[in-house]
CSV table of C-alpha atoms in Angstrom, one decimal:
chain,number,residue,atom,x,y,z
Q,1,MET,CA,-10.6,48.1,20.5
Q,2,PRO,CA,-11.1,44.7,22.2
Q,3,SER,CA,-14.1,44.0,20.0
Q,4,ASP,CA,-12.0,44.7,17.0
Q,5,TYR,CA,-9.4,42.3,18.3
Q,6,TRP,CA,-11.8,39.5,18.8
Q,7,GLN,CA,-13.5,40.1,15.4
Q,8,THR,CA,-10.2,40.0,13.6
Q,9,LEU,CA,-9.0,36.9,15.5
Q,10,ARG,CA,-12.3,35.1,14.7
Q,11,LEU,CA,-12.0,36.0,11.1
Q,12,THR,CA,-8.4,34.8,11.0
Q,13,LEU,CA,-9.3,31.4,12.6
Q,14,ALA,CA,-12.4,31.0,10.4
Q,15,LEU,CA,-10.2,31.5,7.3
Q,16,ALA,CA,-7.6,29.0,8.5
Q,17,ALA,CA,-10.2,26.5,9.5
Q,18,CYS,CA,-12.2,26.7,6.2
Q,19,THR,CA,-9.1,26.6,4.2
Q,20,THR,CA,-7.9,23.5,6.0
Q,21,VAL,CA,-11.2,21.6,5.7
Q,22,LEU,CA,-11.7,22.4,2.0
Q,23,LEU,CA,-8.1,21.7,1.2
Q,24,LEU,CA,-8.3,18.3,2.9
Q,25,LEU,CA,-11.3,17.5,0.7
Q,26,LEU,CA,-9.6,18.8,-2.5
Q,27,GLY,CA,-6.1,17.7,-1.7
Q,28,LEU,CA,-6.9,14.1,-0.9
Q,29,PRO,CA,-8.0,13.0,-4.4
Q,30,LEU,CA,-5.4,15.2,-6.0
Q,31,ALA,CA,-2.5,13.7,-3.9
Q,32,TYR,CA,-3.9,10.2,-4.4
Q,33,GLY,CA,-4.0,10.7,-8.2
Q,34,LEU,CA,-0.5,12.2,-8.2
Q,35,ALA,CA,1.0,9.5,-6.0
Q,36,ARG,CA,-0.4,6.7,-8.3
Q,37,SER,CA,-0.1,8.4,-11.6
Q,38,ARG,CA,2.5,7.2,-14.2
Q,39,SER,CA,1.4,9.8,-16.7
Q,40,ARG,CA,4.0,11.9,-18.5
Q,41,LEU,CA,2.0,15.0,-17.6
Q,42,ARG,CA,2.5,14.4,-13.8
Q,43,PRO,CA,5.6,16.6,-13.5
Q,44,LEU,CA,3.6,19.4,-15.0
Q,45,LEU,CA,0.8,19.0,-12.6
Q,46,GLU,CA,3.2,18.7,-9.7
Q,47,ALA,CA,4.9,22.0,-10.8
Q,48,VAL,CA,1.5,23.7,-10.8
Q,49,VAL,CA,0.7,22.5,-7.3
Q,50,SER,CA,4.1,23.6,-6.0
Q,51,LEU,CA,4.1,27.0,-7.7
Q,52,PRO,CA,2.7,28.8,-4.7
Q,53,LEU,CA,5.8,27.7,-2.7
Q,54,VAL,CA,8.1,29.8,-4.8
Q,55,LEU,CA,6.0,32.7,-6.1
Q,56,PRO,CA,5.7,35.9,-4.1
Q,57,PRO,CA,2.2,36.0,-2.6
Q,58,THR,CA,1.7,39.3,-4.2
Q,59,VAL,CA,2.0,37.7,-7.7
Q,60,ILE,CA,-0.6,35.1,-6.8
Q,61,GLY,CA,-2.8,37.8,-5.3
Q,62,PHE,CA,-2.4,40.1,-8.3
Q,63,TYR,CA,-3.5,37.5,-10.8
Q,64,LEU,CA,-6.4,36.3,-8.7
Q,65,LEU,CA,-7.5,39.9,-8.3
Q,66,LEU,CA,-7.5,40.2,-12.1
Q,67,ALA,CA,-9.2,36.8,-12.5
Q,68,PHE,CA,-12.0,37.8,-10.1
Q,69,SER,CA,-12.6,41.2,-11.6
Q,70,ASP,CA,-15.0,42.0,-14.4
Q,71,SER,CA,-12.1,42.9,-16.8
Q,72,THR,CA,-11.5,39.2,-17.5
Q,73,ALA,CA,-13.7,36.5,-19.0
Q,74,LEU,CA,-13.4,34.3,-15.9
Q,75,GLY,CA,-14.3,37.2,-13.7
Q,76,ARG,CA,-17.4,38.1,-15.8
Q,77,PHE,CA,-18.5,34.5,-15.8
Q,78,LEU,CA,-18.1,34.4,-12.0
Q,79,ILE,CA,-20.0,37.6,-11.5
Q,80,ASN,CA,-22.7,37.4,-14.1
Q,81,GLN,CA,-23.4,33.6,-14.3
Q,82,LEU,CA,-22.7,32.5,-10.7
Q,83,GLY,CA,-23.3,35.8,-9.0
Q,84,LEU,CA,-19.9,35.5,-7.3
Q,85,SER,CA,-18.2,38.8,-6.7
Q,86,LEU,CA,-15.0,37.6,-5.0
Q,87,ASN,CA,-12.8,40.6,-4.7
Q,88,PHE,CA,-12.8,42.2,-1.2
Q,89,THR,CA,-15.0,39.4,0.3
Q,90,PHE,CA,-14.3,36.5,2.7
Q,91,ALA,CA,-15.1,34.0,-0.1
Q,92,GLY,CA,-12.4,35.8,-2.2
Q,93,ILE,CA,-9.7,35.5,0.4
Q,94,LEU,CA,-10.8,31.9,1.0
Q,95,ALA,CA,-10.3,31.2,-2.7
Q,96,GLY,CA,-6.9,32.8,-2.6
Q,97,SER,CA,-5.9,30.8,0.6
Q,98,LEU,CA,-6.8,27.6,-1.2
Q,99,VAL,CA,-4.4,28.3,-4.0
Q,100,TYR,CA,-1.7,29.7,-1.7
Q,101,SER,CA,-1.7,26.8,0.8
Q,102,LEU,CA,-2.3,24.0,-1.8
Q,103,PRO,CA,1.2,22.6,-1.7
Q,104,PHE,CA,1.3,22.6,2.1
Q,105,MET,CA,-1.6,20.1,2.0
Q,106,VAL,CA,-0.9,18.1,-1.2
Q,107,GLN,CA,2.8,17.5,-0.6
Q,108,PRO,CA,2.6,15.7,2.8
Q,109,LEU,CA,-0.4,13.7,1.6
Q,110,GLN,CA,1.3,12.7,-1.6
Q,111,ALA,CA,4.4,11.6,0.5
Q,112,GLY,CA,2.0,9.7,2.8
Q,113,PHE,CA,0.4,7.8,-0.1
Q,114,ARG,CA,3.8,7.0,-1.5
Q,115,GLN,CA,5.1,5.5,1.7
Q,116,LEU,CA,2.3,2.9,1.9
Q,117,PRO,CA,3.3,-0.4,0.2
Q,118,ARG,CA,1.5,-0.8,-3.1
Q,119,SER,CA,0.4,-4.2,-2.0
Q,120,LEU,CA,-2.0,-2.8,0.6
Q,121,ALA,CA,-4.3,-1.3,-2.0
Q,122,GLU,CA,-3.8,-4.4,-4.2
Q,123,ALA,CA,-4.7,-6.7,-1.4
Q,124,ALA,CA,-7.9,-4.7,-0.7
Q,125,ALA,CA,-8.7,-5.0,-4.5
Q,126,THR,CA,-8.3,-8.8,-4.4
Q,127,LEU,CA,-10.6,-8.8,-1.4
Q,128,GLY,CA,-13.3,-7.1,-3.6
Q,129,LYS,CA,-13.0,-3.7,-2.0
Q,130,SER,CA,-13.8,-0.6,-4.1
Q,131,ARG,CA,-11.3,2.2,-4.5
Q,132,GLY,CA,-13.4,4.4,-2.1
Q,133,THR,CA,-13.5,1.7,0.6
Q,134,THR,CA,-9.8,1.0,0.2
Q,135,LEU,CA,-9.0,4.7,0.5
Q,136,TRP,CA,-11.2,5.2,3.6
Q,137,ARG,CA,-10.6,2.0,5.5
Q,138,VAL,CA,-7.1,0.9,4.5
Q,139,LEU,CA,-5.0,3.8,3.1
Q,140,LEU,CA,-6.1,6.8,5.2
Q,141,PRO,CA,-6.0,5.0,8.6
Q,142,ASN,CA,-2.4,4.0,7.8
Q,143,MET,CA,-1.2,7.5,7.0
Q,144,LYS,CA,-2.5,9.5,9.9
Q,145,PRO,CA,0.8,11.3,10.5
Q,146,ALA,CA,0.7,12.6,6.9
Q,147,LEU,CA,-2.9,13.7,7.3
Q,148,LEU,CA,-2.1,15.5,10.6
Q,149,ASN,CA,1.0,17.1,9.0
Q,150,GLY,CA,-0.9,18.4,6.0
Q,151,ALA,CA,-3.7,19.8,8.1
Q,152,VAL,CA,-1.5,21.5,10.6
Q,153,LEU,CA,0.9,23.0,8.1
Q,154,THR,CA,-2.1,24.3,6.1
Q,155,PHE,CA,-3.7,25.8,9.1
Q,156,ALA,CA,-0.5,27.4,10.4
Q,157,HIS,CA,0.4,28.7,6.9
Q,158,THR,CA,-3.0,30.3,6.4
Q,159,LEU,CA,-2.7,32.0,9.8
Q,160,GLY,CA,0.4,33.8,8.5
Q,161,GLU,CA,-1.0,34.7,5.2
Q,162,PHE,CA,-0.5,38.4,4.2
Q,163,GLY,CA,0.3,39.2,0.6
Q,164,VAL,CA,-2.5,37.3,-1.1
Q,165,VAL,CA,-5.2,38.5,1.3
Q,166,LEU,CA,-4.0,42.1,1.0
Q,167,MET,CA,-4.2,42.0,-2.8
Q,168,ILE,CA,-7.6,40.3,-3.1
Q,169,GLY,CA,-9.2,41.3,0.2
Q,170,GLY,CA,-7.8,44.6,1.3
Q,171,ASN,CA,-8.3,45.6,4.9
Q,172,LEU,CA,-12.1,45.6,5.6
Q,173,PRO,CA,-12.8,45.0,9.3
Q,174,GLY,CA,-15.0,41.9,9.8
Q,175,ARG,CA,-14.8,40.9,6.2
Q,176,THR,CA,-11.2,40.5,5.0
Q,177,ARG,CA,-9.1,42.0,7.8
Q,178,VAL,CA,-7.1,39.1,9.2
Q,179,ALA,CA,-4.5,39.3,12.0
Q,180,SER,CA,-1.4,39.7,9.9
Q,181,ILE,CA,-2.9,42.6,8.0
Q,182,ALA,CA,-4.2,44.1,11.2
Q,183,ILE,CA,-0.6,44.1,12.5
Q,184,TYR,CA,0.6,46.0,9.5
Q,185,ASP,CA,-2.2,48.4,9.8
Q,186,GLU,CA,-1.7,49.1,13.5
Q,187,VAL,CA,2.0,49.7,13.0
Q,188,GLU,CA,1.3,52.1,10.2
Q,189,SER,CA,-0.9,54.0,12.6
Q,190,LEU,CA,1.8,53.7,15.3
Q,191,ASN,CA,-0.5,51.6,17.6
Q,192,TYR,CA,2.3,49.4,18.7
Q,193,GLY,CA,0.4,48.0,21.7
Q,194,GLN,CA,-2.4,46.8,19.6
Q,195,ALA,CA,0.0,45.4,17.0
Q,196,ASN,CA,1.7,43.5,19.7
Q,197,ALA,CA,-1.6,42.0,20.9
Q,198,TYR,CA,-2.1,40.5,17.5
Q,199,ALA,CA,1.6,39.5,16.9
Q,200,LEU,CA,1.9,37.8,20.3
Q,201,THR,CA,-1.3,35.9,19.7
Q,202,LEU,CA,-0.1,34.6,16.4
Q,203,LEU,CA,3.3,33.7,17.9
Q,204,VAL,CA,1.7,31.7,20.7
Q,205,VAL,CA,-0.9,30.0,18.5
Q,206,ALA,CA,1.7,29.0,15.9
Q,207,PHE,CA,4.1,27.7,18.6
Q,208,ALA,CA,1.3,25.7,20.3
Q,209,ILE,CA,0.3,24.2,17.0
Q,210,LEU,CA,3.8,23.0,16.2
Q,211,VAL,CA,4.4,21.7,19.7
Q,212,ALA,CA,1.1,19.7,19.4
Q,213,LEU,CA,2.2,18.4,16.0
Q,214,TYR,CA,5.6,17.2,17.2
Q,215,TRP,CA,4.1,15.8,20.3
Q,216,PHE,CA,1.5,13.8,18.3
Q,217,SER,CA,4.0,12.5,15.8
Q,218,LYS,CA,6.4,11.4,18.6
Q,219,ARG,CA,3.6,9.5,20.3
Q,220,ASP,CA,2.6,8.0,17.0
Q,221,ALA,CA,6.2,6.8,16.3
Q,222,ARG,CA,6.3,5.2,19.7
Q,223,LEU,CA,3.0,3.4,19.1
Q,224,SER,CA,3.8,2.0,15.7
X,1,MET,CA,-11.6,-25.1,-14.1
X,2,LEU,CA,-9.1,-22.4,-14.8
X,3,ASP,CA,-8.1,-21.9,-18.4
X,4,PHE,CA,-5.8,-19.2,-19.6
X,5,HIS,CA,-3.4,-18.0,-22.3
X,6,LEU,CA,-1.6,-14.8,-21.4
X,7,THR,CA,1.1,-12.8,-23.0
X,8,LYS,CA,2.8,-9.7,-21.6
X,9,ALA,CA,6.1,-7.8,-22.3
X,10,LEU,CA,8.7,-8.5,-19.6
X,11,HIS,CA,11.7,-6.4,-18.7
X,12,THR,CA,14.3,-9.0,-17.6
X,13,ALA,CA,17.9,-8.7,-16.8
X,14,ALA,CA,18.6,-10.3,-20.1
X,15,GLY,CA,16.7,-7.6,-22.0
X,16,PRO,CA,13.1,-7.4,-23.1
X,17,ARG,CA,11.2,-10.8,-23.3
X,18,THR,CA,7.6,-11.9,-23.7
X,19,LEU,CA,5.8,-13.8,-21.0
X,20,ASP,CA,3.7,-16.4,-22.9
X,21,VAL,CA,1.9,-19.1,-20.9
X,22,ALA,CA,-1.1,-21.2,-21.8
X,23,LEU,CA,-2.5,-23.8,-19.4
X,24,ALA,CA,-5.7,-25.4,-18.1
X,25,LEU,CA,-6.1,-26.4,-14.5
X,26,PRO,CA,-8.8,-28.9,-13.5
X,27,PRO,CA,-10.8,-27.9,-10.4
X,28,GLY,CA,-8.9,-28.5,-7.2
X,29,GLU,CA,-5.5,-28.8,-8.8
X,30,LEU,CA,-2.5,-27.3,-6.9
X,31,LEU,CA,0.0,-26.1,-9.5
X,32,ALA,CA,3.5,-25.0,-8.4
X,33,LEU,CA,5.2,-22.3,-10.4
X,34,SER,CA,8.9,-22.5,-10.4
X,35,GLY,CA,11.9,-20.9,-12.2
X,36,PRO,CA,14.7,-18.3,-11.6
X,37,SER,CA,13.9,-14.8,-10.5
X,38,GLY,CA,12.8,-12.6,-13.3
X,39,ALA,CA,11.2,-15.6,-15.1
X,40,GLY,CA,7.8,-13.9,-14.9
X,41,LYS,CA,6.2,-16.0,-12.1
X,42,THR,CA,4.9,-13.1,-10.1
X,43,THR,CA,3.8,-11.3,-13.3
X,44,LEU,CA,1.8,-14.3,-14.3
X,45,LEU,CA,0.1,-14.4,-10.9
X,46,ARG,CA,-0.7,-10.7,-11.1
X,47,LEU,CA,-2.1,-11.0,-14.6
X,48,LEU,CA,-4.4,-13.8,-13.4
X,49,ALA,CA,-5.5,-11.7,-10.5
X,50,GLY,CA,-6.1,-8.7,-12.7
X,51,LEU,CA,-3.6,-6.5,-10.8
X,52,ASP,CA,-1.7,-6.0,-14.1
X,53,ARG,CA,-3.1,-5.9,-17.6
X,54,PRO,CA,-2.0,-8.6,-20.1
X,55,ASP,CA,-1.0,-7.6,-23.7
X,56,ALA,CA,-3.2,-10.3,-25.2
X,57,GLY,CA,-4.9,-13.6,-24.5
X,58,PHE,CA,-7.7,-14.8,-22.3
X,59,VAL,CA,-8.5,-16.0,-18.7
X,60,ARG,CA,-11.6,-18.1,-18.0
X,61,CYS,CA,-12.5,-19.4,-14.6
X,62,GLU,CA,-15.5,-21.8,-14.2
X,63,GLU,CA,-17.4,-20.5,-17.3
X,64,GLN,CA,-16.8,-16.9,-16.3
X,65,THR,CA,-14.6,-14.8,-18.6
X,66,TRP,CA,-12.2,-12.7,-16.6
X,67,TYR,CA,-10.3,-11.4,-19.5
X,68,ASP,CA,-10.6,-11.7,-23.3
X,69,GLY,CA,-8.1,-9.7,-25.3
X,70,PRO,CA,-9.8,-9.8,-28.8
X,71,ARG,CA,-13.3,-9.0,-27.3
X,72,ARG,CA,-11.9,-6.4,-25.0
X,73,GLN,CA,-13.4,-7.9,-21.9
X,74,TRP,CA,-11.8,-7.2,-18.6
X,75,LEU,CA,-13.0,-8.0,-15.1
X,76,PRO,CA,-11.3,-5.8,-12.5
X,77,PRO,CA,-9.6,-7.7,-9.6
X,78,GLN,CA,-12.5,-6.7,-7.2
X,79,ARG,CA,-14.9,-8.8,-9.2
X,80,ARG,CA,-12.7,-11.9,-9.6
X,81,PRO,CA,-13.5,-14.4,-6.9
X,82,LEU,CA,-9.9,-15.1,-5.9
X,83,GLY,CA,-7.6,-15.0,-2.9
X,84,PHE,CA,-4.1,-13.6,-3.2
X,85,VAL,CA,-1.3,-14.0,-0.7
X,86,PHE,CA,1.4,-11.4,-1.3
X,87,GLN,CA,5.1,-12.0,-0.8
X,88,ASP,CA,5.1,-9.3,1.9
X,89,TYR,CA,1.8,-10.5,3.2
X,90,ALA,CA,0.2,-7.0,2.9
X,91,LEU,CA,-1.7,-7.3,6.1
X,92,PHE,CA,-3.6,-4.1,7.0
X,93,PRO,CA,-1.5,-2.5,9.9
X,94,ASN,CA,-4.4,-0.6,11.3
X,95,MET,CA,-6.5,-3.7,11.9
X,96,THR,CA,-6.2,-6.5,14.3
X,97,VAL,CA,-5.9,-10.1,13.1
X,98,ARG,CA,-9.7,-10.6,13.6
X,99,GLU,CA,-10.4,-7.2,11.9
X,100,ASN,CA,-8.3,-8.1,8.9
X,101,LEU,CA,-10.3,-11.3,8.4
X,102,ALA,CA,-13.7,-9.6,9.1
X,103,PHE,CA,-12.9,-6.9,6.6
X,104,ALA,CA,-12.2,-9.5,4.0
X,105,ALA,CA,-15.3,-11.6,5.0
X,106,GLU,CA,-17.7,-8.6,4.7
X,107,GLY,CA,-20.7,-9.6,2.6
X,108,GLN,CA,-20.6,-13.3,3.8
X,109,SER,CA,-23.9,-14.1,5.4
X,110,ASP,CA,-22.2,-16.0,8.3
X,111,LYS,CA,-19.4,-13.5,8.7
X,112,ASN,CA,-18.7,-13.9,12.4
X,113,GLN,CA,-19.0,-17.6,12.5
X,114,TRP,CA,-16.8,-17.9,9.4
X,115,VAL,CA,-14.1,-15.6,10.8
X,116,ASN,CA,-14.1,-17.7,14.0
X,117,GLU,CA,-13.8,-20.9,12.0
X,118,LEU,CA,-10.8,-19.5,10.0
X,119,LEU,CA,-9.1,-18.3,13.2
X,120,GLU,CA,-9.4,-21.8,14.6
X,121,LEU,CA,-8.4,-23.5,11.4
X,122,LEU,CA,-5.2,-21.5,11.1
X,123,GLU,CA,-4.5,-21.6,14.9
X,124,LEU,CA,-4.9,-17.8,15.2
X,125,GLY,CA,-7.3,-17.7,18.1
X,126,GLU,CA,-4.9,-16.4,20.6
X,127,LEU,CA,-3.6,-13.8,18.2
X,128,ALA,CA,-7.0,-12.5,17.2
X,129,ALA,CA,-6.7,-9.2,19.1
X,130,ARG,CA,-3.1,-8.4,18.0
X,131,ARG,CA,-2.0,-6.0,15.3
X,132,PRO,CA,0.1,-7.5,12.4
X,133,ALA,CA,3.2,-5.5,13.5
X,134,LEU,CA,3.4,-7.7,16.7
X,135,LEU,CA,3.4,-11.0,14.8
X,136,SER,CA,6.2,-13.2,13.7
X,137,GLY,CA,6.7,-14.0,10.0
X,138,GLY,CA,5.0,-17.3,10.2
X,139,GLN,CA,2.1,-15.9,12.1
X,140,GLN,CA,1.7,-13.1,9.6
X,141,GLN,CA,1.7,-15.7,6.8
X,142,ARG,CA,-1.1,-17.6,8.5
X,143,VAL,CA,-3.2,-14.5,8.8
X,144,ALA,CA,-2.5,-13.7,5.1
X,145,LEU,CA,-3.7,-17.1,4.1
X,146,ALA,CA,-6.8,-16.9,6.4
X,147,ARG,CA,-7.6,-13.5,5.0
X,148,ALA,CA,-7.3,-14.8,1.4
X,149,LEU,CA,-9.7,-17.6,2.2
X,150,ALA,CA,-12.2,-15.3,4.0
X,151,ARG,CA,-13.9,-14.2,0.8
X,152,ARG,CA,-14.5,-17.8,-0.1
X,153,PRO,CA,-12.6,-17.6,-3.4
X,154,ARG,CA,-12.7,-20.0,-6.3
X,155,LEU,CA,-9.0,-19.6,-7.0
X,156,LEU,CA,-6.1,-19.2,-4.6
X,157,LEU,CA,-2.9,-17.5,-5.8
X,158,LEU,CA,0.2,-17.7,-3.5
X,159,ASP,CA,3.3,-15.6,-4.3
X,160,GLU,CA,6.2,-17.3,-2.6
X,161,PRO,CA,4.3,-17.5,0.6
X,162,LEU,CA,7.0,-19.5,2.5
X,163,SER,CA,10.3,-18.4,1.1
X,164,ALA,CA,11.0,-15.8,3.8
X,165,LEU,CA,10.5,-18.2,6.7
X,166,ASP,CA,13.0,-20.4,8.6
X,167,LEU,CA,12.9,-24.1,7.9
X,168,PRO,CA,10.9,-25.3,10.9
X,169,THR,CA,8.2,-22.7,10.3
X,170,ARG,CA,8.2,-23.4,6.6
X,171,LEU,CA,7.7,-27.2,7.2
X,172,ARG,CA,4.8,-26.4,9.6
X,173,LEU,CA,3.2,-24.0,7.2
X,174,GLN,CA,3.5,-26.5,4.3
X,175,GLN,CA,1.4,-28.8,6.5
X,176,VAL,CA,-1.1,-25.9,7.0
X,177,LEU,CA,-1.3,-25.3,3.3
X,178,ALA,CA,-1.8,-29.0,2.6
X,179,ASP,CA,-4.6,-29.1,5.2
X,180,VAL,CA,-6.3,-26.0,3.8
X,181,HIS,CA,-6.0,-27.4,0.3
X,182,ARG,CA,-7.5,-30.8,1.3
X,183,ARG,CA,-10.3,-29.0,3.2
X,184,PHE,CA,-11.4,-26.5,0.5
X,185,ALA,CA,-10.2,-28.3,-2.6
X,186,LEU,CA,-9.4,-24.9,-4.1
X,187,THR,CA,-7.7,-24.6,-7.4
X,188,THR,CA,-4.4,-23.1,-6.3
X,189,ILE,CA,-1.2,-21.7,-7.9
X,190,LEU,CA,1.8,-21.5,-5.7
X,191,ILE,CA,5.1,-19.9,-6.5
X,192,SER,CA,8.0,-21.9,-4.9
X,193,HIS,CA,11.7,-22.4,-5.4
X,194,ASP,CA,11.9,-25.3,-3.0
X,195,PRO,CA,11.8,-28.8,-4.7
X,196,ALA,CA,10.9,-30.5,-1.5
X,197,GLU,CA,8.0,-28.1,-0.9
X,198,ILE,CA,6.8,-28.6,-4.5
X,199,ALA,CA,7.0,-32.4,-4.2
X,200,ARG,CA,5.1,-32.3,-1.0
X,201,LEU,CA,2.3,-30.0,-2.0
X,202,ALA,CA,1.8,-29.8,-5.8
X,203,HIS,CA,0.1,-32.0,-8.3
X,204,ARG,CA,2.0,-30.5,-11.2
X,205,VAL,CA,4.8,-28.0,-11.6
X,206,LEU,CA,5.3,-25.4,-14.3
X,207,THR,CA,8.8,-24.1,-14.8
X,208,LEU,CA,9.3,-20.7,-16.4
X,209,ASP,CA,12.5,-19.1,-17.7
X,210,LEU,CA,12.6,-15.6,-19.1
X,211,GLY,CA,8.9,-15.7,-19.8
X,212,ARG,CA,8.9,-19.1,-21.6
X,213,VAL,CA,7.5,-22.4,-20.3
X,214,VAL,CA,10.4,-24.7,-20.1
X,215,GLY,CA,8.6,-27.6,-18.5
X,216,VAL,CA,5.2,-28.8,-17.2
X,217,GLY,CA,4.9,-32.0,-15.4
X,218,LEU,CA,4.8,-34.0,-12.2
X,219,PRO,CA,7.0,-32.7,-9.4
X,220,ALA,CA,10.3,-34.4,-9.1
X,221,ALA,CA,10.4,-37.0,-6.3
X,222,PRO,CA,11.5,-35.5,-3.0
X,223,PRO,CA,15.2,-35.9,-2.4
X,224,THR,CA,15.8,-38.9,-0.1
X,225,PRO,CA,18.9,-39.5,2.0
X,226,ALA,CA,21.4,-41.7,0.2
X,227,THR,CA,24.0,-44.1,1.6
X,228,VAL,CA,27.5,-43.9,0.3
X,229,ALA,CA,30.7,-45.8,1.2
X,230,GLY,CA,33.6,-43.6,2.4
X,231,ARG,CA,37.2,-44.6,3.1
X,232,VAL,CA,38.6,-43.5,6.5
X,233,LEU,CA,41.7,-41.3,5.9
X,234,ALA,CA,42.5,-40.5,9.5
X,235,VAL,CA,41.3,-41.1,13.0
X,236,LEU,CA,41.0,-37.8,14.8
X,237,PRO,CA,40.8,-37.0,18.5
X,238,ALA,CA,37.4,-36.7,20.3
X,239,GLY,CA,36.0,-39.6,18.3
X,240,ARG,CA,36.0,-38.0,14.9
X,241,LEU,CA,37.1,-39.4,11.5
X,242,ARG,CA,38.4,-37.8,8.3
X,243,VAL,CA,36.6,-39.7,5.5
X,244,GLN,CA,37.0,-39.6,1.7
X,245,LEU,CA,33.8,-39.7,-0.2
X,246,PRO,CA,33.5,-41.6,-3.6
X,247,GLY,CA,33.8,-38.3,-5.5
X,248,GLY,CA,37.1,-37.5,-3.8
X,249,ALA,CA,35.8,-34.9,-1.4
X,250,GLU,CA,36.9,-35.2,2.2
X,251,VAL,CA,34.6,-34.7,5.2
X,252,GLU,CA,35.0,-34.8,8.9
X,253,VAL,CA,32.4,-36.9,10.7
X,254,ALA,CA,31.7,-38.2,14.2
X,255,ALA,CA,32.8,-41.8,14.4
X,256,PRO,CA,29.9,-44.4,14.8
X,257,SER,CA,29.6,-45.5,18.4
X,258,GLY,CA,32.0,-48.4,19.1
X,259,TYR,CA,34.0,-47.7,15.9
X,260,ALA,CA,37.2,-49.9,16.0
X,261,GLY,CA,38.4,-49.7,12.4
X,262,GLY,CA,41.6,-48.0,11.5
X,263,VAL,CA,42.9,-45.9,8.6
X,264,GLY,CA,41.8,-47.3,5.2
X,265,ALA,CA,38.7,-49.0,6.5
X,266,GLU,CA,35.4,-48.4,4.7
X,267,ILE,CA,32.3,-47.1,6.5
X,268,ALA,CA,28.7,-46.3,5.4
X,269,LEU,CA,27.7,-42.7,5.5
X,270,THR,CA,24.2,-41.3,5.2
X,271,VAL,CA,24.2,-38.2,3.1
X,272,ALA,CA,21.3,-35.8,2.9
X,273,VAL,CA,21.0,-34.5,-0.6
X,274,GLY,CA,21.0,-30.7,-0.6
X,275,GLU,CA,18.0,-28.9,-1.9
X,276,GLY,CA,18.7,-27.0,-5.2
């Protein structure tokens, strides 16, 4: 059983870490665009980004399951053209996590961009700096708390993911079986001790992450 | 030579108006831009810098076209060789004073030497390792000016650089601005509400109101102290006098040393004319 435990835990952490890194890369341009946009379509895009906050995870999981299957055009394209069979794979639950945790990354980043005075980016422009240089050397270094917040919330939220993973990934040990699903599975089989091992681990990890976040933001507030 | 004609829709407190300004500045001129708030002064500066897009017109600086409405030419702010000092200074909080200047001076062949020179010129040497948050308003202003110069611009745009500062700091920074202008002979546009500051620094002043040019000309002569005759109404305790001024207003002043006149006597008063 201990090997099961470590395998599941490794998979859970790998999923959370991959989701956090990919969402940072995807979320930054999206949040930057949303924060600066004056388009009339912005509310629409913001609603799409925030949708996973209010939808039951099973709804997201259900539609992603359909989208990845060969019964839809998208699914056939993924499977036949790209060779991506996503259902019941790690890549599939990763894709689901990206959708599910999107608002937890984008919203703090968007707020971080909005908090910066507009004149900072403008001053960089009058100094001849490109948008990329401005983003990397002026904007991001001045919104570290927002970056930390987005990354930590995304990581923690992905650790606790259940419905989406269950719908797309099922419960395949070593491939899609993450801790929250393992807990459910162990309880179903009346293995309360094993369920407790997973549950306690998640509890401690989640608590430690939040303590670290608040400790960092307190230190940051004192420094600035 | 800076030559422009710019128009842009303005949203003023008095309703929609159009900013419409045409002017040519000979090289090295320091032009003051004056007028009530909402007149379009900052907008004009932002249009020249390329931070906002004009509705129509053109901007040419030293044979280089920065903007040409009919020909759809547009140079983004990054490619216009100018320095801009923002009203809120817009210093980068994550960089020290020296790093702010070095960031701006990137690409200059003599970067380090040039940054040192600017630090010395604006008396920032002792503050070089500090972050902007730990600087006073006047110090931040000097850093902002040094940073705007670091790119070796051809045009300097200053958006009310001194208005937020107390009078002694302002007077000192006016001197700094005058020195910088003498040293680099940069074509400069400065927004200012202070007639004394304009008289001291500018070659010409352009006055805007609700987007329209209401005057271009030489700055008004600086206000000088005037001497008026007052009539003593009462001799008060502690060597003070109540005096009636020619307009009828009454003021209380300290009696001149050795004053021996009584009620009804005339005395000379020096009056500093207040700044509009």
